[in-house]
Amino acid sequence: MQDDSQVLYFNGTILTVDEEFSIPEAVLTAGDRVVAVGSFAALRKQASPNVRLRDLGGLTMIPGFIDPHGHFPDSGFLALFRVDLAPPPIGDCSSMTAVFDRLSDRLRSTPAGDWVIGARLDPDGLAEGRFPTRDELDRLSDRHPVWIGHFTGHGGVANSAALAFRGVDETTPNPPDGVFGRTPDGGRLNGLLTGPTAMGALGATEFMMNADGFARAMDVASQEYLNEGVTLAQNAYATGPLLEWFRELSEERLDGVERRDWAVHVPVVVLPCGNLGRLPTDGEFGRSRGKVRGVRFGPRKFFADGSLHVQTACLSRPYHRPLNGDPGFRCEPAITVDGMVGRMMPHHQEGSQLHVHVNGDRAADILLDAFARILDRHPRQDHRHTLIHAQTLRSDQLDRIAELGLSVSFFSAHIHYWGEYHRQVSLGPERAETISPARSAANRRIRFTIHNDTTVTPMRPLHLMWCAASRRTTSGRVLGSNERISPKEALIAHTRDAAWQVFEERECGTIETGKRADLAILSANPLVDAESIREIRVVETVLGGTAISNSPT
């Protein structure tokens, strides 16, 4: 019986990223699987007479990129339903006037009473260097609730209607681990909400979404990711509503939404937030590793602190330039060792993997103490618990991570986009040199990944590899040359180890016999020159054996 689904790829540089980092002449696929890797002559002889020959013409093939930490399909939400306020170099919104003009354009086309959501605001990137105020947003409209999210997702500013929706007024005290911003006299709310407990539902904005909007966002985000060679996405903080949409969409039973061809949608690993409690298993609605039409529920997600930008990350030494004017400010932790053990232990005991957001080294001290206690009381082999972002890890903490068998996912894109900010404001020149210390992790044989945290930064894997390998800021400064990793290490971190970090290594992450035919074909070899990686294009993406035509970007 002839197999008409076979494709033989040859005449290019094929980087399998397997353990030997072998570079074969050819790859043979059939259906959604790789069936052989080796010499062109051997694979041509093995292949069906009807095999389709795919001459790479000197291009480079790699495994499809895997997103180790992001918020799919948030980029679809941004494109369809939010006002993008990102300043350069990500966007072009560089002044308060531009912010107000874009919001006004959306307000004019939005029915009274409906929400207008702005996203990716970075006050430091605006000429005025500040957030808009509640009063300024009220002047734009008193007929719409308006909410503008900070690019980190750890804060934002609301107009009066949005504050009323949030249920807070001048008499509402600050919640634990959150702040309701006030005018200089300390009385009236100024619209600024910092921290997840202060933002409440405004932080996720799921209240303004529906099933059809979610499905449309999946379409848009999938095309974006496929254009960049990404063949496995991640939603790293799924609340109850998001989990339900993912589950229903995976079963193609969303009310009012037509059936979609899931062969052209990016599969996604979904991380339920840790406060949801125990979830059903065995593919119903929880931890199952089974493939349910492209959706798999993965690690449980927890938070240890917040963001360096809004200075809710907890540091062992004060911020270089504290935004609140207190020279000793370092953000005191809202977590304790006992508290983190109590929250994480039940999930560890039931066999779940844990991913924990931690940015400050003081919070990391507490988290590592908690993991040490958990693993001492209930040892578990190959748990792959992972620290997410981990931007300010010290050398002694990396030693502990290696001893505990933990993994790390570094937010290496920060080095380029906000390295100068960290050098001048949050950390200062000395500490900024070691932000996202991937080289130090590699030297300790810690398995790590690198991520974009999309939509904080765009889903651009090749640019991310360049960030980790070059460590150049927007000014061209090399920030911490001793923490550079090689292009090869960056590629491994975004493919093989990204699959391993979420227990997907048997299915993807390398080009090997039996694995999914998830491939990216590049315009050049990313291992040749670290400085030129960001100039390389993704020519074609192959998802489960299906070649996807990349749209112009």
Coordinates of C-alpha atoms in Angstrom, one line a residue:
M1 CA 0.0 0.0 0.0
Q2 CA 1.4 3.4 -1.0
D3 CA 1.6 6.3 1.4
D4 CA 0.7 9.5 -0.5
S5 CA 1.3 11.6 2.6
Q6 CA 5.0 11.2 2.6
V7 CA 7.3 14.2 2.2
L8 CA 11.1 14.0 1.9
Y9 CA 13.0 17.1 2.9
F10 CA 16.6 17.5 1.6
N11 CA 19.3 19.8 0.3
G12 CA 19.4 22.1 3.3
T13 CA 20.9 22.5 6.7
I14 CA 18.8 20.3 9.0
L15 CA 19.3 21.0 12.7
T16 CA 17.6 18.1 14.5
V17 CA 18.5 19.5 18.0
D18 CA 18.6 15.9 19.3
E19 CA 21.0 15.0 22.1
E20 CA 23.9 14.6 19.6
F21 CA 22.8 17.7 17.7
S22 CA 23.0 15.6 14.5
I23 CA 22.8 17.3 11.1
P24 CA 21.5 14.7 8.6
E25 CA 21.0 15.1 4.9
A26 CA 17.3 14.4 4.8
V27 CA 14.1 14.0 6.8
L28 CA 11.1 11.8 5.8
T29 CA 7.7 12.5 7.2
A30 CA 4.4 10.7 6.7
G31 CA 1.1 12.2 7.9
D32 CA 1.8 14.0 11.2
R33 CA 5.0 12.1 12.1
V34 CA 8.7 12.0 11.3
V35 CA 9.3 8.5 10.0
A36 CA 13.0 8.6 9.3
V37 CA 16.1 10.8 9.5
G38 CA 19.3 10.1 7.7
S39 CA 21.1 10.2 4.3
F40 CA 19.1 11.3 1.3
A41 CA 20.0 8.1 -0.6
A42 CA 18.7 5.9 2.2
L43 CA 15.5 7.8 2.8
R44 CA 14.8 8.0 -1.0
K45 CA 15.1 4.3 -1.1
Q46 CA 12.9 3.8 1.9
A47 CA 10.2 6.3 0.8
S48 CA 7.1 5.5 -1.2
P49 CA 7.2 6.0 -5.0
N50 CA 4.6 8.7 -4.4
V51 CA 6.7 10.6 -1.9
R52 CA 6.7 14.4 -2.4
L53 CA 10.2 15.8 -2.7
R54 CA 10.8 19.1 -0.8
D55 CA 14.0 20.6 -2.0
L56 CA 15.1 23.1 0.8
G57 CA 17.3 24.9 -1.6
G58 CA 20.0 25.6 1.0
L59 CA 17.5 26.8 3.7
T60 CA 17.7 25.7 7.3
M61 CA 15.2 23.4 9.0
I62 CA 14.8 23.2 12.7
P63 CA 12.1 21.8 15.1
G64 CA 9.2 24.1 15.5
F65 CA 9.7 26.6 18.3
I66 CA 7.9 25.9 21.6
D67 CA 6.6 28.8 23.7
P68 CA 7.8 28.0 27.3
H69 CA 5.8 30.9 28.8
G70 CA 3.1 33.1 27.3
H71 CA -0.5 33.9 27.3
F72 CA -2.0 32.5 24.1
P73 CA -4.3 33.7 22.5
D74 CA -3.8 37.1 24.2
S75 CA -2.2 38.5 21.1
G76 CA -5.5 37.7 19.3
F77 CA -7.4 39.6 22.0
L78 CA -5.0 42.5 21.5
A79 CA -5.4 42.6 17.7
L80 CA -9.2 42.3 17.8
F81 CA -10.6 43.8 20.9
R82 CA -8.0 46.1 22.6
V83 CA -6.3 49.4 21.8
D84 CA -2.5 48.8 21.5
L85 CA -0.6 51.5 23.4
A86 CA 2.9 50.1 23.2
P87 CA 5.7 52.6 22.7
P88 CA 8.8 52.1 20.7
P89 CA 10.5 49.8 20.0
I90 CA 7.5 47.5 20.1
G91 CA 4.9 50.0 19.0
D92 CA 4.8 53.7 18.1
C93 CA 2.7 55.2 20.9
S94 CA 5.2 57.6 22.4
S95 CA 3.1 60.4 24.1
M96 CA 0.0 61.0 26.2
T97 CA -1.5 62.7 23.2
A98 CA -1.1 59.5 21.2
V99 CA -2.7 57.5 24.0
F100 CA -5.7 59.7 24.2
D101 CA -6.1 59.9 20.4
R102 CA -6.1 56.1 20.1
L103 CA -8.6 55.7 22.9
S104 CA -10.8 58.4 21.5
D105 CA -10.9 56.7 18.1
R106 CA -12.1 53.5 19.7
L107 CA -14.6 55.3 21.9
R108 CA -16.2 56.9 18.9
S109 CA -16.9 53.5 17.4
T110 CA -18.0 51.8 20.6
P111 CA -21.6 51.9 21.8
A112 CA -22.2 53.8 25.1
G113 CA -21.9 51.5 28.1
D114 CA -19.5 49.1 26.4
W115 CA -15.9 48.7 27.5
V116 CA -12.8 50.2 25.9
I117 CA -9.6 48.4 26.9
G118 CA -6.1 49.8 26.3
A119 CA -3.1 47.4 26.5
R120 CA 0.7 47.4 26.7
L121 CA 1.0 50.9 28.2
D122 CA 4.5 51.7 29.3
P123 CA 4.6 55.1 31.1
D124 CA 8.4 55.1 30.9
G125 CA 8.1 55.0 27.1
L126 CA 5.9 58.1 26.9
A127 CA 7.3 61.6 26.7
E128 CA 5.4 62.5 29.9
G129 CA 6.8 59.5 31.8
R130 CA 3.6 58.8 33.7
F131 CA 0.3 57.0 33.7
P132 CA -2.9 58.7 32.6
T133 CA -5.2 59.7 35.5
R134 CA -8.7 58.8 36.3
D135 CA -9.8 62.3 35.6
E136 CA -8.1 62.4 32.2
L137 CA -9.9 59.2 31.2
D138 CA -13.2 60.5 32.5
R139 CA -12.8 63.5 30.2
L140 CA -12.4 61.2 27.3
S141 CA -15.7 59.5 28.1
D142 CA -18.2 59.5 30.9
R143 CA -20.4 57.0 28.9
H144 CA -17.9 54.1 28.8
P145 CA -15.9 52.1 31.3
V146 CA -12.3 52.5 30.3
W147 CA -9.4 50.4 31.6
I148 CA -5.7 50.6 30.4
G149 CA -3.4 47.8 31.4
H150 CA 0.3 48.2 32.1
F151 CA 2.4 46.1 29.7
T152 CA 3.5 43.8 32.5
G153 CA -0.1 42.8 33.4
H154 CA 0.6 43.8 37.0
G155 CA -1.2 47.1 37.1
G156 CA -3.3 49.6 35.2
V157 CA -5.5 52.7 35.4
A158 CA -9.3 53.0 35.3
N159 CA -11.8 55.7 34.8
S160 CA -14.7 56.3 37.3
A161 CA -17.0 53.9 35.5
A162 CA -14.4 51.1 35.6
L163 CA -13.6 51.8 39.3
A164 CA -17.4 51.5 40.0
F165 CA -17.4 48.1 38.2
R166 CA -14.4 47.1 40.3
G167 CA -16.5 48.0 43.4
V168 CA -14.0 50.4 45.0
D169 CA -14.3 54.0 46.2
E170 CA -12.4 56.4 48.5
T171 CA -13.3 54.4 51.6
T172 CA -12.0 51.1 50.2
P173 CA -8.7 50.0 52.0
N174 CA -5.8 48.6 50.1
P175 CA -6.1 44.8 49.7
P176 CA -3.3 42.5 50.7
D177 CA -0.6 42.6 48.1
G178 CA -2.2 45.4 46.2
V179 CA -2.6 49.2 46.1
F180 CA -5.4 51.6 45.1
G181 CA -3.6 54.7 43.9
R182 CA -4.7 58.0 45.3
T183 CA -4.1 61.7 44.7
P184 CA -1.1 63.3 46.5
D185 CA -3.3 64.3 49.5
G186 CA -4.0 60.6 50.0
G187 CA -7.7 60.9 49.6
R188 CA -9.3 60.5 46.2
L189 CA -8.7 57.5 44.0
N190 CA -6.5 58.5 41.0
G191 CA -7.5 55.3 39.0
L192 CA -4.2 53.5 39.4
L193 CA -4.5 49.9 40.5
T194 CA -1.4 47.9 41.3
G195 CA -1.2 44.2 41.9
P196 CA -3.7 41.4 41.1
T197 CA -5.7 41.8 44.2
A198 CA -6.2 45.5 43.5
M199 CA -7.1 45.0 39.8
G200 CA -9.5 42.1 40.5
A201 CA -11.5 41.2 37.3
L202 CA -9.9 44.2 35.5
G203 CA -6.6 42.3 35.4
A204 CA -8.0 39.5 33.2
T205 CA -10.8 41.3 31.4
E206 CA -12.5 38.0 30.7
F207 CA -15.8 39.6 31.7
M208 CA -15.9 41.4 28.3
M209 CA -15.2 38.2 26.3
N210 CA -17.5 35.6 24.9
A211 CA -17.1 32.2 23.2
D212 CA -17.2 33.7 19.7
G213 CA -14.6 36.3 20.6
F214 CA -12.3 33.7 22.1
A215 CA -12.5 31.5 19.0
R216 CA -11.7 34.5 16.8
A217 CA -8.7 35.4 19.0
M218 CA -7.5 31.8 18.6
D219 CA -7.6 32.2 14.8
V220 CA -5.6 35.4 14.8
A221 CA -3.1 34.3 17.4
S222 CA -2.5 31.0 15.7
Q223 CA -1.7 32.6 12.4
E224 CA 0.7 35.0 14.2
Y225 CA 2.5 32.1 16.0
L226 CA 2.7 30.0 12.8
N227 CA 4.2 32.9 10.9
E228 CA 7.0 32.9 13.5
G229 CA 7.6 29.1 13.4
V230 CA 5.9 28.3 16.7
T231 CA 4.2 24.9 16.8
L232 CA 3.3 24.6 20.5
A233 CA 1.8 27.6 22.4
Q234 CA 1.1 28.1 26.1
N235 CA -1.4 29.9 28.2
A236 CA 0.4 30.3 31.5
Y237 CA -2.4 31.5 33.7
A238 CA -5.8 30.1 32.9
T239 CA -8.6 31.2 35.2
G240 CA -12.0 29.3 35.4
P241 CA -13.6 31.1 32.4
L242 CA -10.5 30.5 30.2
L243 CA -10.3 26.9 31.2
E244 CA -13.9 26.4 30.2
W245 CA -13.4 28.1 26.8
F246 CA -10.3 26.0 26.1
R247 CA -12.1 22.8 27.1
E248 CA -15.2 23.6 25.0
L249 CA -13.2 24.8 22.1
S250 CA -11.0 21.7 22.2
E251 CA -14.2 19.7 21.9
E252 CA -15.6 22.0 19.2
R253 CA -18.9 22.5 21.0
L254 CA -18.9 26.3 21.7
D255 CA -22.4 27.6 21.3
G256 CA -22.9 29.5 18.1
V257 CA -19.3 28.9 16.9
E258 CA -18.9 27.0 13.7
R259 CA -16.6 24.0 13.6
R260 CA -13.0 24.9 12.7
D261 CA -10.2 23.1 11.0
W262 CA -7.9 22.4 14.0
A263 CA -5.1 21.2 11.8
V264 CA -4.2 24.8 11.2
H265 CA -4.4 26.0 14.8
V266 CA -1.5 25.9 17.2
P267 CA -1.7 23.3 19.9
V268 CA -1.6 24.8 23.4
V269 CA -0.5 23.8 26.9
V270 CA -2.9 25.4 29.4
L271 CA -1.7 26.1 33.0
P272 CA -4.6 26.3 35.4
C273 CA -4.0 29.0 38.1
G274 CA -3.1 27.4 41.4
N275 CA -6.1 28.9 43.4
L276 CA -8.7 26.9 41.5
G277 CA -8.2 23.8 43.7
R278 CA -8.2 20.3 42.6
L279 CA -9.4 19.7 39.0
P280 CA -10.9 16.6 37.4
T281 CA -8.4 14.5 35.5
D282 CA -8.4 11.9 32.7
G283 CA -9.1 14.4 30.0
E284 CA -12.3 15.8 31.5
F285 CA -11.0 19.1 32.8
G286 CA -7.6 19.1 34.4
R287 CA -4.1 17.6 34.5
S288 CA -4.4 14.9 31.8
R289 CA -1.4 14.7 29.5
G290 CA -3.6 13.2 26.8
K291 CA -4.1 15.1 23.6
V292 CA -7.6 16.5 23.4
R293 CA -7.8 18.1 19.9
G294 CA -4.7 20.2 20.5
V295 CA -5.4 21.3 24.1
R296 CA -3.5 19.9 27.0
F297 CA -3.7 20.9 30.6
G298 CA -0.2 21.4 32.1
P299 CA 1.5 22.6 35.2
R300 CA -0.3 24.5 38.0
K301 CA 0.6 28.2 38.1
F302 CA 1.4 30.2 41.2
F303 CA 2.8 33.7 42.0
A304 CA 5.6 34.6 44.5
D305 CA 5.7 38.3 43.7
G306 CA 5.1 40.9 41.0
S307 CA 7.0 43.1 38.5
L308 CA 10.3 45.0 38.6
H309 CA 8.7 47.7 36.5
V310 CA 5.9 48.6 39.0
Q311 CA 8.2 47.6 41.8
T312 CA 6.1 44.8 43.2
A313 CA 9.0 42.3 42.7
C314 CA 10.5 41.7 46.2
L315 CA 14.3 42.4 46.3
S316 CA 16.9 41.7 49.0
R317 CA 18.4 45.2 48.5
P318 CA 16.5 48.4 47.8
Y319 CA 15.4 49.4 44.3
H320 CA 18.0 51.6 42.6
R321 CA 15.4 54.4 42.1
P322 CA 12.3 53.7 44.2
L323 CA 9.2 55.1 42.5
N324 CA 7.6 55.8 45.9
G325 CA 10.5 58.0 47.0
D326 CA 11.5 55.8 49.9
P327 CA 15.3 55.1 49.5
G328 CA 15.0 51.9 51.5
F329 CA 12.1 50.5 49.5
R330 CA 12.6 46.9 48.3
C331 CA 8.9 45.6 48.4
E332 CA 8.3 43.4 51.3
P333 CA 7.0 39.9 50.4
A334 CA 3.4 39.1 50.7
I335 CA 4.2 35.4 50.8
T336 CA 5.7 33.2 53.5
V337 CA 7.4 29.8 53.4
D338 CA 4.6 28.2 55.3
G339 CA 2.0 29.8 53.0
M340 CA 3.7 28.7 49.8
V341 CA 4.1 25.2 51.2
G342 CA 0.5 25.1 52.1
R343 CA -0.6 26.2 48.7
M344 CA 1.7 24.1 46.6
M345 CA 2.1 20.9 48.6
P346 CA -1.4 19.4 47.7
H347 CA -0.6 19.8 43.9
H348 CA 2.9 18.4 44.3
Q349 CA 1.5 15.4 46.2
E350 CA -1.1 14.6 43.6
G351 CA 1.7 14.6 40.9
S352 CA 1.1 18.0 39.3
Q353 CA 4.0 20.1 38.0
L354 CA 4.4 23.6 39.4
H355 CA 5.3 26.8 37.6
V356 CA 5.9 29.8 39.9
H357 CA 6.2 33.4 38.8
V358 CA 9.1 35.0 40.7
N359 CA 11.1 38.1 39.8
G360 CA 12.8 39.4 42.9
D361 CA 15.6 37.5 44.7
R362 CA 14.0 38.0 48.1
A363 CA 10.9 36.3 46.9
A364 CA 13.1 33.6 45.4
D365 CA 14.6 33.0 48.8
I366 CA 11.2 32.2 50.2
L367 CA 10.2 30.1 47.2
L368 CA 13.3 28.0 47.3
D369 CA 12.9 27.4 51.1
A370 CA 9.3 26.3 50.3
F371 CA 10.4 23.9 47.5
A372 CA 13.2 22.5 49.8
R373 CA 10.6 21.7 52.5
I374 CA 8.1 20.2 50.0
L375 CA 10.8 18.0 48.4
D376 CA 12.2 17.0 51.8
R377 CA 8.8 15.9 53.1
H378 CA 7.6 14.3 49.9
P379 CA 10.5 13.5 47.6
R380 CA 9.5 13.1 43.9
Q381 CA 11.8 12.2 41.0
D382 CA 11.6 14.3 37.8
H383 CA 9.1 16.8 39.1
R384 CA 10.4 19.6 36.8
H385 CA 9.0 22.3 39.0
T386 CA 10.0 25.6 37.3
L387 CA 10.7 29.2 38.3
I388 CA 9.3 31.6 35.8
H389 CA 11.1 34.9 34.8
A390 CA 13.6 34.6 37.7
Q391 CA 15.2 37.8 36.6
T392 CA 17.4 38.6 39.7
L393 CA 18.6 35.2 40.8
R394 CA 21.9 35.3 42.7
S395 CA 24.7 32.8 42.4
D396 CA 23.9 31.1 45.7
Q397 CA 20.2 30.7 44.5
L398 CA 21.3 29.1 41.3
D399 CA 23.3 26.6 43.4
R400 CA 20.2 25.8 45.3
I401 CA 18.1 25.4 42.2
A402 CA 20.6 22.9 40.9
E403 CA 20.6 21.0 44.2
L404 CA 16.8 20.8 44.2
G405 CA 16.5 19.7 40.6
L406 CA 14.4 22.7 39.6
S407 CA 14.2 24.3 36.2
V408 CA 14.0 28.0 35.1
S409 CA 12.4 29.9 32.3
F410 CA 14.2 33.2 31.8
F411 CA 12.5 36.4 30.4
S412 CA 15.5 37.1 28.2
A413 CA 13.6 39.6 26.0
H414 CA 13.7 42.0 28.9
I415 CA 17.4 42.4 28.4
H416 CA 16.8 44.1 25.0
Y417 CA 13.6 45.9 25.5
W418 CA 14.0 47.2 29.1
G419 CA 17.7 46.6 29.9
E420 CA 18.3 50.3 30.1
Y421 CA 15.4 50.8 32.4
H422 CA 16.6 48.2 34.8
R423 CA 20.1 49.7 34.7
Q424 CA 18.9 53.2 35.4
V425 CA 15.8 52.7 37.5
S426 CA 14.9 49.3 39.0
L427 CA 18.2 47.5 39.6
G428 CA 21.1 49.9 38.9
P429 CA 24.2 49.1 36.8
E430 CA 25.7 46.4 39.0
R431 CA 22.6 44.2 39.4
A432 CA 21.4 44.8 35.9
E433 CA 24.5 43.1 34.5
T434 CA 23.3 39.7 35.8
I435 CA 19.6 40.0 34.9
S436 CA 18.3 36.7 33.5
P437 CA 21.5 34.8 34.3
A438 CA 21.3 32.1 31.6
R439 CA 25.0 31.5 31.3
S440 CA 25.4 30.9 35.1
A441 CA 22.5 28.5 34.9
A442 CA 24.0 26.6 32.0
N443 CA 27.3 26.4 33.9
R444 CA 25.5 24.6 36.7
R445 CA 23.8 22.2 34.2
I446 CA 20.4 23.7 35.1
R447 CA 17.9 23.0 32.3
F448 CA 16.3 26.3 31.3
T449 CA 14.2 27.9 28.6
I450 CA 13.8 31.5 27.3
H451 CA 10.5 33.2 26.7
N452 CA 8.7 36.3 25.4
D453 CA 5.7 36.3 27.8
T454 CA 3.6 37.3 24.8
T455 CA 1.9 39.8 24.7
V456 CA 4.4 41.6 27.0
T457 CA 6.8 41.3 24.1
P458 CA 5.8 40.0 20.6
M459 CA 6.1 36.3 19.8
R460 CA 9.4 36.5 17.9
P461 CA 11.5 33.4 18.7
L462 CA 14.4 34.3 16.5
H463 CA 14.6 37.8 18.0
L464 CA 14.4 36.2 21.5
M465 CA 17.3 33.9 20.6
W466 CA 19.3 37.0 19.6
C467 CA 18.4 38.7 22.9
A468 CA 19.8 35.8 24.9
A469 CA 22.9 35.4 22.8
S470 CA 23.8 39.1 22.3
R471 CA 22.3 40.7 25.5
R472 CA 22.1 44.1 23.6
T473 CA 19.8 46.8 24.9
T474 CA 17.9 49.2 22.7
S475 CA 20.9 51.6 23.0
G476 CA 23.3 48.9 21.7
R477 CA 24.9 48.3 25.1
V478 CA 25.9 44.7 26.0
L479 CA 24.3 44.2 29.4
G480 CA 26.3 41.4 31.1
S481 CA 28.5 39.8 28.5
N482 CA 29.4 37.1 31.0
E483 CA 25.7 35.9 30.9
R484 CA 25.6 35.5 27.2
I485 CA 24.7 32.0 25.9
S486 CA 25.6 30.6 22.5
P487 CA 23.1 30.5 19.6
K488 CA 23.1 26.7 19.9
E489 CA 22.1 26.9 23.6
A490 CA 19.4 29.5 22.8
L491 CA 18.0 27.2 20.1
I492 CA 18.0 24.2 22.5
A493 CA 16.2 26.4 25.1
H494 CA 13.5 27.3 22.7
T495 CA 12.9 23.8 21.3
R496 CA 14.2 20.7 23.0
D497 CA 14.3 22.0 26.5
A498 CA 11.1 23.9 26.1
A499 CA 9.4 20.6 25.2
W500 CA 11.1 18.8 28.2
Q501 CA 10.0 21.6 30.6
V502 CA 6.3 20.7 30.1
F503 CA 6.7 16.9 29.7
E504 CA 6.3 17.1 25.9
E505 CA 9.7 15.7 24.9
R506 CA 8.3 12.4 23.5
E507 CA 6.1 14.3 21.1
C508 CA 8.1 17.3 19.9
G509 CA 11.1 19.6 20.5
T510 CA 13.5 17.8 18.2
I511 CA 13.4 16.2 14.7
E512 CA 13.5 12.5 15.5
T513 CA 11.8 9.4 14.3
G514 CA 8.3 9.0 15.8
K515 CA 7.9 12.6 16.9
R516 CA 5.4 15.1 15.5
A517 CA 6.3 16.6 12.2
D518 CA 6.5 20.1 13.7
L519 CA 9.1 22.0 11.7
A520 CA 10.3 25.5 10.9
I521 CA 12.2 26.4 7.7
L522 CA 14.4 29.4 8.1
S523 CA 16.1 31.7 5.6
A524 CA 19.5 31.1 7.2
N525 CA 21.3 29.0 9.8
P526 CA 20.9 30.7 13.3
L527 CA 24.0 29.1 14.6
V528 CA 26.4 30.9 12.3
D529 CA 26.4 34.4 13.7
A530 CA 24.8 35.5 17.0
E531 CA 24.5 39.1 15.9
S532 CA 22.5 38.3 12.8
I533 CA 19.9 35.9 14.2
R534 CA 17.3 38.6 14.5
E535 CA 17.5 39.2 10.7
I536 CA 16.6 35.6 9.9
R537 CA 13.0 35.0 8.6
V538 CA 10.7 32.0 9.0
V539 CA 10.0 30.9 5.4
E540 CA 7.6 28.1 6.2
T541 CA 6.1 26.3 9.2
V542 CA 5.1 22.7 9.1
L543 CA 2.5 21.8 11.8
G544 CA 1.9 18.1 12.3
G545 CA 3.0 17.4 8.7
T546 CA 0.9 20.2 7.2
A547 CA 2.8 23.0 5.5
I548 CA 1.4 26.4 6.6
S549 CA 1.8 29.3 4.2
N550 CA 3.2 32.2 6.2
S551 CA 1.3 35.5 5.9
P552 CA 3.4 38.7 5.2
T553 CA 4.2 40.5 8.5

